mmCIF file of C-alpha atoms in Angstrom:
data_model
loop_
_atom_site.group_PDB
_atom_site.id
_atom_site.type_symbol
_atom_site.label_atom_id
_atom_site.label_comp_id
_atom_site.label_asym_id
_atom_site.label_seq_id
_atom_site.Cartn_x
_atom_site.Cartn_y
_atom_site.Cartn_z
ATOM 1 C CA MET A 298 21.521 -21.028 -5.439
ATOM 2 C CA SER A 299 24.499 -23.339 -5.911
ATOM 3 C CA ILE A 300 24.687 -24.370 -2.230
ATOM 4 C CA ILE A 301 22.286 -27.257 -1.582
ATOM 5 C CA PHE A 302 21.202 -28.248 1.902
ATOM 6 C CA ARG A 303 21.008 -32.047 1.994
ATOM 7 C CA LEU A 304 18.919 -32.284 5.142
ATOM 8 C CA ASP A 305 16.352 -34.680 3.638
ATOM 9 C CA ARG A 306 19.059 -37.194 2.685
ATOM 10 C CA VAL A 307 20.710 -37.181 6.121
ATOM 11 C CA MET A 308 17.320 -37.367 7.814
ATOM 12 C CA ALA A 309 16.395 -40.392 5.698
ATOM 13 C CA ASP A 310 19.716 -42.048 6.602
ATOM 14 C CA ARG A 311 19.075 -41.449 10.297
ATOM 15 C CA LYS A 312 15.387 -42.425 9.918
ATOM 16 C CA ILE A 313 14.162 -39.308 11.678
ATOM 17 C CA SER A 314 11.029 -37.324 10.808
ATOM 18 C CA LEU A 315 10.794 -33.578 10.324
ATOM 19 C CA ASN A 316 8.565 -33.186 13.378
ATOM 20 C CA GLU A 317 10.919 -35.179 15.567
ATOM 21 C CA LEU A 318 13.979 -33.219 14.473
ATOM 22 C CA ALA A 319 12.151 -29.898 14.861
ATOM 23 C CA LYS A 320 11.207 -30.859 18.410
ATOM 24 C CA ARG A 321 14.765 -31.916 19.261
ATOM 25 C CA ILE A 322 16.461 -28.788 17.971
ATOM 26 C CA GLN A 323 13.648 -26.516 19.221
ATOM 27 C CA LEU A 324 12.804 -25.097 15.818
ATOM 28 C CA THR A 325 9.342 -24.650 14.307
ATOM 29 C CA ASN A 326 8.227 -27.118 11.636
ATOM 30 C CA SER A 327 7.799 -24.299 9.122
ATOM 31 C CA ASN A 328 11.374 -23.074 9.655
ATOM 32 C CA LEU A 329 12.788 -26.556 9.309
ATOM 33 C CA SER A 330 10.678 -27.045 6.199
ATOM 34 C CA ILE A 331 12.171 -23.843 4.712
ATOM 35 C CA LEU A 332 15.601 -25.378 5.322
ATOM 36 C CA LYS A 333 14.625 -28.763 3.891
ATOM 37 C CA THR A 334 13.075 -27.365 0.713
ATOM 38 C CA GLY A 335 16.070 -25.135 0.031
ATOM 39 C CA LYS A 336 14.190 -21.843 0.353
ATOM 40 C CA ALA A 337 16.448 -20.618 3.186
ATOM 41 C CA ARG A 338 18.720 -17.661 2.441
ATOM 42 C CA ALA A 339 20.981 -18.212 5.444
ATOM 43 C CA ILE A 340 21.494 -20.545 8.382
ATOM 44 C CA ARG A 341 22.545 -19.574 11.902
ATOM 45 C CA MET A 342 25.600 -21.297 13.358
ATOM 46 C CA SER A 343 23.508 -22.306 16.375
ATOM 47 C CA THR A 344 20.942 -24.032 14.102
ATOM 48 C CA LEU A 345 23.663 -25.833 12.147
ATOM 49 C CA GLU A 346 25.308 -26.893 15.399
ATOM 50 C CA ALA A 347 21.983 -28.248 16.753
ATOM 51 C CA ILE A 348 21.259 -30.183 13.554
ATOM 52 C CA CYS A 349 24.775 -31.682 13.487
ATOM 53 C CA ARG A 350 24.462 -32.630 17.143
ATOM 54 C CA GLU A 351 21.067 -34.321 16.759
ATOM 55 C CA LEU A 352 21.855 -36.054 13.456
ATOM 56 C CA ASN A 353 25.385 -36.924 14.542
ATOM 57 C CA CYS A 354 26.972 -35.598 11.363
ATOM 58 C CA GLN A 355 29.379 -32.928 10.087
ATOM 59 C CA PRO A 356 28.314 -29.656 8.385
ATOM 60 C CA GLY A 357 29.927 -31.028 5.214
ATOM 61 C CA ASP A 358 27.419 -33.912 5.217
ATOM 62 C CA LEU A 359 24.566 -31.388 5.099
ATOM 63 C CA LEU A 360 25.940 -28.826 2.658
ATOM 64 C CA GLU A 361 26.836 -29.455 -0.952
ATOM 65 C CA TYR A 362 28.140 -27.143 -3.643
ATOM 66 C CA GLN A 363 26.796 -27.567 -7.165
ATOM 67 C CA PRO A 364 27.848 -24.950 -9.717
ATOM 68 C CA ASP A 365 24.976 -23.266 -11.569
ATOM 69 C CA GLU A 366 24.515 -24.268 -15.222
ATOM 70 C CA LYS A 367 25.165 -20.644 -16.170
ATOM 71 C CA ASN A 368 28.542 -20.709 -14.369
ATOM 72 C CA ILE A 369 29.512 -23.990 -16.072
ATOM 73 C CA LEU A 370 28.843 -22.521 -19.531
ATOM 74 C CA GLU A 371 31.056 -19.545 -18.726
ATOM 75 C CA MET B 89 0.503 4.453 22.471
ATOM 76 C CA LYS B 90 0.388 1.520 20.084
ATOM 77 C CA TYR B 91 1.096 2.350 16.456
ATOM 78 C CA LEU B 92 0.666 -1.060 14.820
ATOM 79 C CA GLY B 93 -1.728 -3.961 15.385
ATOM 80 C CA LYS B 94 -5.270 -4.114 16.651
ATOM 81 C CA LYS B 95 -6.631 -1.257 18.826
ATOM 82 C CA SER B 96 -3.782 0.999 17.681
ATOM 83 C CA LEU B 97 -3.392 4.315 15.870
ATOM 84 C CA SER B 98 -3.299 2.471 12.522
ATOM 85 C CA SER B 99 -6.587 0.770 13.338
ATOM 86 C CA LEU B 100 -8.168 4.140 14.190
ATOM 87 C CA LEU B 101 -6.837 5.774 11.014
ATOM 88 C CA SER B 102 -8.034 2.859 8.903
ATOM 89 C CA GLY B 103 -11.552 3.346 10.291
ATOM 90 C CA ILE B 104 -11.475 7.123 9.787
ATOM 91 C CA LEU B 105 -10.251 6.761 6.187
ATOM 92 C CA HIS B 106 -12.907 4.131 5.473
ATOM 93 C CA LEU B 107 -15.594 6.539 6.672
ATOM 94 C CA SER B 108 -14.074 9.572 4.950
ATOM 95 C CA TRP B 109 -14.014 7.721 1.597
ATOM 96 C CA TYR B 110 -17.805 7.468 1.697
ATOM 97 C CA ILE B 111 -18.160 11.072 2.915
ATOM 98 C CA VAL B 112 -15.993 12.372 0.040
ATOM 99 C CA LEU B 113 -17.952 10.227 -2.428
ATOM 100 C CA VAL B 114 -21.320 11.601 -1.248
ATOM 101 C CA LEU B 115 -20.001 15.181 -1.145
ATOM 102 C CA SER B 116 -18.558 14.868 -4.652
ATOM 103 C CA ILE B 117 -21.890 13.583 -6.021
ATOM 104 C CA ILE B 118 -23.617 16.602 -4.418
ATOM 105 C CA ALA B 119 -20.894 18.865 -5.837
ATOM 106 C CA VAL B 120 -21.386 17.431 -9.349
ATOM 107 C CA VAL B 121 -25.138 18.105 -9.198
ATOM 108 C CA MET B 122 -24.634 21.629 -7.819
ATOM 109 C CA GLY B 123 -21.840 22.304 -10.304
ATOM 110 C CA ALA B 124 -23.980 21.168 -13.209
ATOM 111 C CA ILE B 125 -26.796 23.451 -12.033
ATOM 112 C CA ILE B 126 -24.444 26.413 -11.661
ATOM 113 C CA LEU B 127 -22.562 25.913 -14.918
ATOM 114 C CA PHE B 128 -25.223 24.839 -17.361
ATOM 115 C CA SER B 129 -28.589 26.207 -16.291
ATOM 116 C CA THR B 130 -30.014 29.676 -16.662
ATOM 117 C CA PRO B 131 -30.848 31.495 -13.415
ATOM 118 C CA VAL B 132 -34.430 31.200 -12.132
ATOM 119 C CA GLU B 133 -35.780 34.558 -10.992
ATOM 120 C CA ASP B 134 -39.039 33.308 -9.458
ATOM 121 C CA PRO B 135 -38.733 32.910 -5.635
ATOM 122 C CA ALA B 136 -41.874 30.712 -5.568
ATOM 123 C CA ALA B 137 -40.287 28.029 -7.817
ATOM 124 C CA LEU B 138 -40.295 24.378 -6.674
ATOM 125 C CA GLY B 139 -37.867 21.406 -6.858
ATOM 126 C CA ILE B 140 -34.663 21.854 -8.894
ATOM 127 C CA ALA B 141 -35.791 25.349 -9.849
ATOM 128 C CA LYS B 142 -35.943 26.260 -6.155
ATOM 129 C CA VAL B 143 -32.361 24.963 -5.666
ATOM 130 C CA ASN B 144 -31.369 26.938 -8.759
ATOM 131 C CA PHE B 145 -32.955 30.087 -7.347
ATOM 132 C CA CYS B 146 -31.233 29.678 -3.949
ATOM 133 C CA ILE B 147 -27.799 29.064 -5.518
ATOM 134 C CA PHE B 148 -28.024 31.983 -7.932
ATOM 135 C CA SER B 149 -29.332 34.407 -5.326
ATOM 136 C CA GLU B 150 -26.216 33.564 -3.242
ATOM 137 C CA LEU B 151 -23.876 33.881 -6.234
ATOM 138 C CA LYS B 152 -25.321 37.106 -7.606
ATOM 139 C CA ASN B 153 -22.876 39.361 -5.781
ATOM 140 C CA ASP B 154 -19.847 37.050 -5.978
ATOM 141 C CA LYS B 155 -17.006 38.549 -8.063
ATOM 142 C CA ASP B 156 -15.561 35.142 -9.112
ATOM 143 C CA TRP B 157 -18.979 34.031 -10.306
ATOM 144 C CA GLN B 158 -19.415 37.220 -12.347
ATOM 145 C CA MET B 159 -16.137 36.329 -14.105
ATOM 146 C CA ILE B 160 -17.175 32.669 -14.667
ATOM 147 C CA GLU B 161 -20.605 33.771 -15.948
ATOM 148 C CA LYS B 162 -18.953 35.645 -18.798
ATOM 149 C CA LEU B 163 -17.080 32.517 -20.015
ATOM 150 C CA PRO B 164 -18.449 30.654 -23.054
ATOM 151 C CA LEU B 165 -20.112 27.249 -22.503
ATOM 152 C CA ALA B 166 -17.207 25.351 -24.132
ATOM 153 C CA VAL B 167 -14.814 26.727 -21.498
ATOM 154 C CA ARG B 168 -17.307 26.072 -18.689
ATOM 155 C CA ILE B 169 -17.505 22.400 -19.756
ATOM 156 C CA LEU B 170 -13.767 22.095 -19.028
ATOM 157 C CA PHE B 171 -14.468 22.687 -15.321
ATOM 158 C CA LEU B 172 -16.138 19.266 -15.044
ATOM 159 C CA PRO B 173 -13.150 17.033 -16.026
ATOM 160 C CA TYR B 174 -10.898 19.251 -13.887
ATOM 161 C CA PHE B 175 -12.963 18.821 -10.728
ATOM 162 C CA GLY B 176 -13.654 15.203 -11.684
ATOM 163 C CA ALA B 177 -9.923 14.494 -11.790
ATOM 164 C CA ILE B 178 -9.462 16.115 -8.361
ATOM 165 C CA VAL B 179 -12.251 14.001 -6.844
ATOM 166 C CA VAL B 180 -10.969 10.764 -8.430
ATOM 167 C CA LEU B 181 -7.412 11.460 -7.205
ATOM 168 C CA LEU B 182 -8.664 12.274 -3.707
ATOM 169 C CA LEU B 183 -10.783 9.108 -3.542
ATOM 170 C CA GLN B 184 -7.875 6.996 -4.782
ATOM 171 C CA ILE B 185 -5.485 8.531 -2.221
ATOM 172 C CA ILE B 186 -7.960 7.830 0.586
ATOM 173 C CA LYS B 187 -8.592 4.260 -0.621
ATOM 174 C CA LYS B 188 -4.883 3.426 -0.933
ATOM 175 C CA SER B 189 -4.105 5.001 2.453
ATOM 176 C CA GLN B 190 -6.884 2.959 4.024
ATOM 177 C CA HIS B 191 -5.400 -0.205 2.468
ATOM 178 C CA LEU B 192 -1.992 0.702 3.899
ATOM 179 C CA PHE B 193 -3.317 1.338 7.404
ATOM 180 C CA THR B 194 -5.376 -1.866 7.298
ATOM 181 C CA ASN B 195 -2.141 -3.741 6.591
ATOM 182 C CA PHE B 196 -0.472 -1.916 9.503
ATOM 183 C CA LYS B 197 -3.446 -2.872 11.674
ATOM 184 C CA ASN B 198 -2.864 -6.525 10.744
ATOM 185 C CA ASP B 199 0.856 -6.193 11.645
ATOM 186 C CA VAL B 200 1.896 -6.466 7.989
ATOM 187 C CA VAL B 201 4.527 -3.720 7.703
ATOM 188 C CA PHE B 202 7.497 -4.574 5.506
ATOM 189 C CA ASN B 203 5.679 -6.188 2.648
ATOM 190 C CA LYS B 204 5.815 -5.875 -1.155
ATOM 191 C CA SER B 205 2.154 -4.865 -1.281
ATOM 192 C CA ASN B 206 2.845 -1.951 1.111
ATOM 193 C CA VAL B 207 5.781 -0.785 -1.031
ATOM 194 C CA LEU B 208 3.490 -0.761 -4.067
ATOM 195 C CA THR B 209 0.742 1.080 -2.170
ATOM 196 C CA ILE B 210 3.101 3.775 -0.853
ATOM 197 C CA SER B 211 4.530 4.227 -4.347
ATOM 198 C CA LYS B 212 1.012 4.642 -5.784
ATOM 199 C CA ILE B 213 -0.010 7.105 -3.024
ATOM 200 C CA SER B 214 3.100 9.212 -3.639
ATOM 201 C CA LYS B 215 2.429 9.356 -7.397
ATOM 202 C CA LEU B 216 -1.240 10.210 -6.808
ATOM 203 C CA LEU B 217 -0.233 12.940 -4.318
ATOM 204 C CA ILE B 218 2.232 14.426 -6.794
ATOM 205 C CA GLY B 219 -0.487 14.395 -9.473
ATOM 206 C CA PHE B 220 -2.942 15.971 -7.022
ATOM 207 C CA SER B 221 -0.467 18.706 -6.085
ATOM 208 C CA ILE B 222 0.173 19.543 -9.752
ATOM 209 C CA ILE B 223 -3.548 19.801 -10.538
ATOM 210 C CA THR B 224 -4.405 21.866 -7.455
ATOM 211 C CA PHE B 225 -1.134 23.874 -7.351
ATOM 212 C CA ASP B 226 -0.700 22.728 -3.740
ATOM 213 C CA PHE B 227 3.004 22.566 -2.998
ATOM 214 C CA SER B 228 2.630 21.079 0.483
ATOM 215 C CA SER B 229 1.079 18.003 -1.188
ATOM 216 C CA LEU B 230 4.002 17.943 -3.612
ATOM 217 C CA LEU B 231 6.432 17.868 -0.685
ATOM 218 C CA ALA B 232 4.393 15.116 0.982
ATOM 219 C CA GLY B 233 4.410 13.165 -2.301
ATOM 220 C CA ILE B 234 8.184 13.431 -2.631
ATOM 221 C CA LEU B 235 8.651 12.414 1.009
ATOM 222 C CA LEU B 236 6.425 9.396 0.416
ATOM 223 C CA LEU B 237 8.502 8.494 -2.630
ATOM 224 C CA MET B 238 11.569 8.460 -0.333
ATOM 225 C CA LEU B 239 9.638 6.431 2.237
ATOM 226 C CA CYS B 240 8.806 3.948 -0.517
ATOM 227 C CA GLU B 241 12.531 3.338 -1.089
ATOM 228 C CA ILE B 242 13.042 2.852 2.669
ATOM 229 C CA PHE B 243 10.178 0.353 2.717
ATOM 230 C CA LYS B 244 11.716 -1.431 -0.285
ATOM 231 C CA ASN B 245 14.964 -1.901 1.659
ATOM 232 C CA GLY B 246 13.019 -2.855 4.788
ATOM 233 C CA THR B 247 11.093 -5.487 2.836
ATOM 234 C CA ALA B 248 14.346 -6.996 1.526
ATOM 235 C CA LEU B 249 15.740 -7.134 5.084
ATOM 236 C CA GLN B 250 12.517 -8.621 6.430
ATOM 237 C CA GLU B 251 12.583 -11.315 3.733
ATOM 238 C CA GLU B 252 16.221 -12.052 4.566
ATOM 239 C CA HIS B 253 15.324 -12.297 8.256
ATOM 240 C CA ASP B 254 12.303 -14.546 7.613
ATOM 241 C CA LEU B 255 14.364 -16.912 5.467
ATOM 242 C CA THR B 256 17.224 -17.170 7.960
ATOM 243 C CA VAL B 257 16.732 -20.336 9.969
#
């Protein structure tokens, strides 16, 4: 998918662990891990809002668009 | 009544199918032995015979007045041999249907419903049922097979939705 979730980068900047963030936003570790590894198909607005609130960032800091190689060739 | 999970209808059906698989297997082995005796041996006329000959005598004394048997008796051996693969195919199909159904209900028992493995199992059961209905000329099985084929498509869509739901954080 060409949308990349940059959670790991923002978390590293804020020096916060996965467990800590999961606890703060009341999400399971496995669900947050799905988000971090880029396996997620969709994200709820409430989850995005909670992450932005806890990491003190904007949705644009977390999401990044990178065109697929296939699309670039076209 | 609970349909899925432990101590539910699925759990009960899984147990029944597990047991019935063994029952069908034992019955089919008995049927093969009896069938071989009926099709390939010559009737024993002596009522005092022992062992297999005694079984032979009992079977043939029962069949003596049967009209279908009188018709089969007239068939040449080469045609009689064809009965074995026919009944063999029916037994194998039946055992496979029971085994796959048991696998499906075991998954339901474990709360695994919309899953790729279930889609594959339902698809296989429907194809086996259609094959079974063609061999046995049973059109109710054909209808059940077609309905299962439809159900397979529903499960395919359900699995896609479940995956979407599981990967939405």
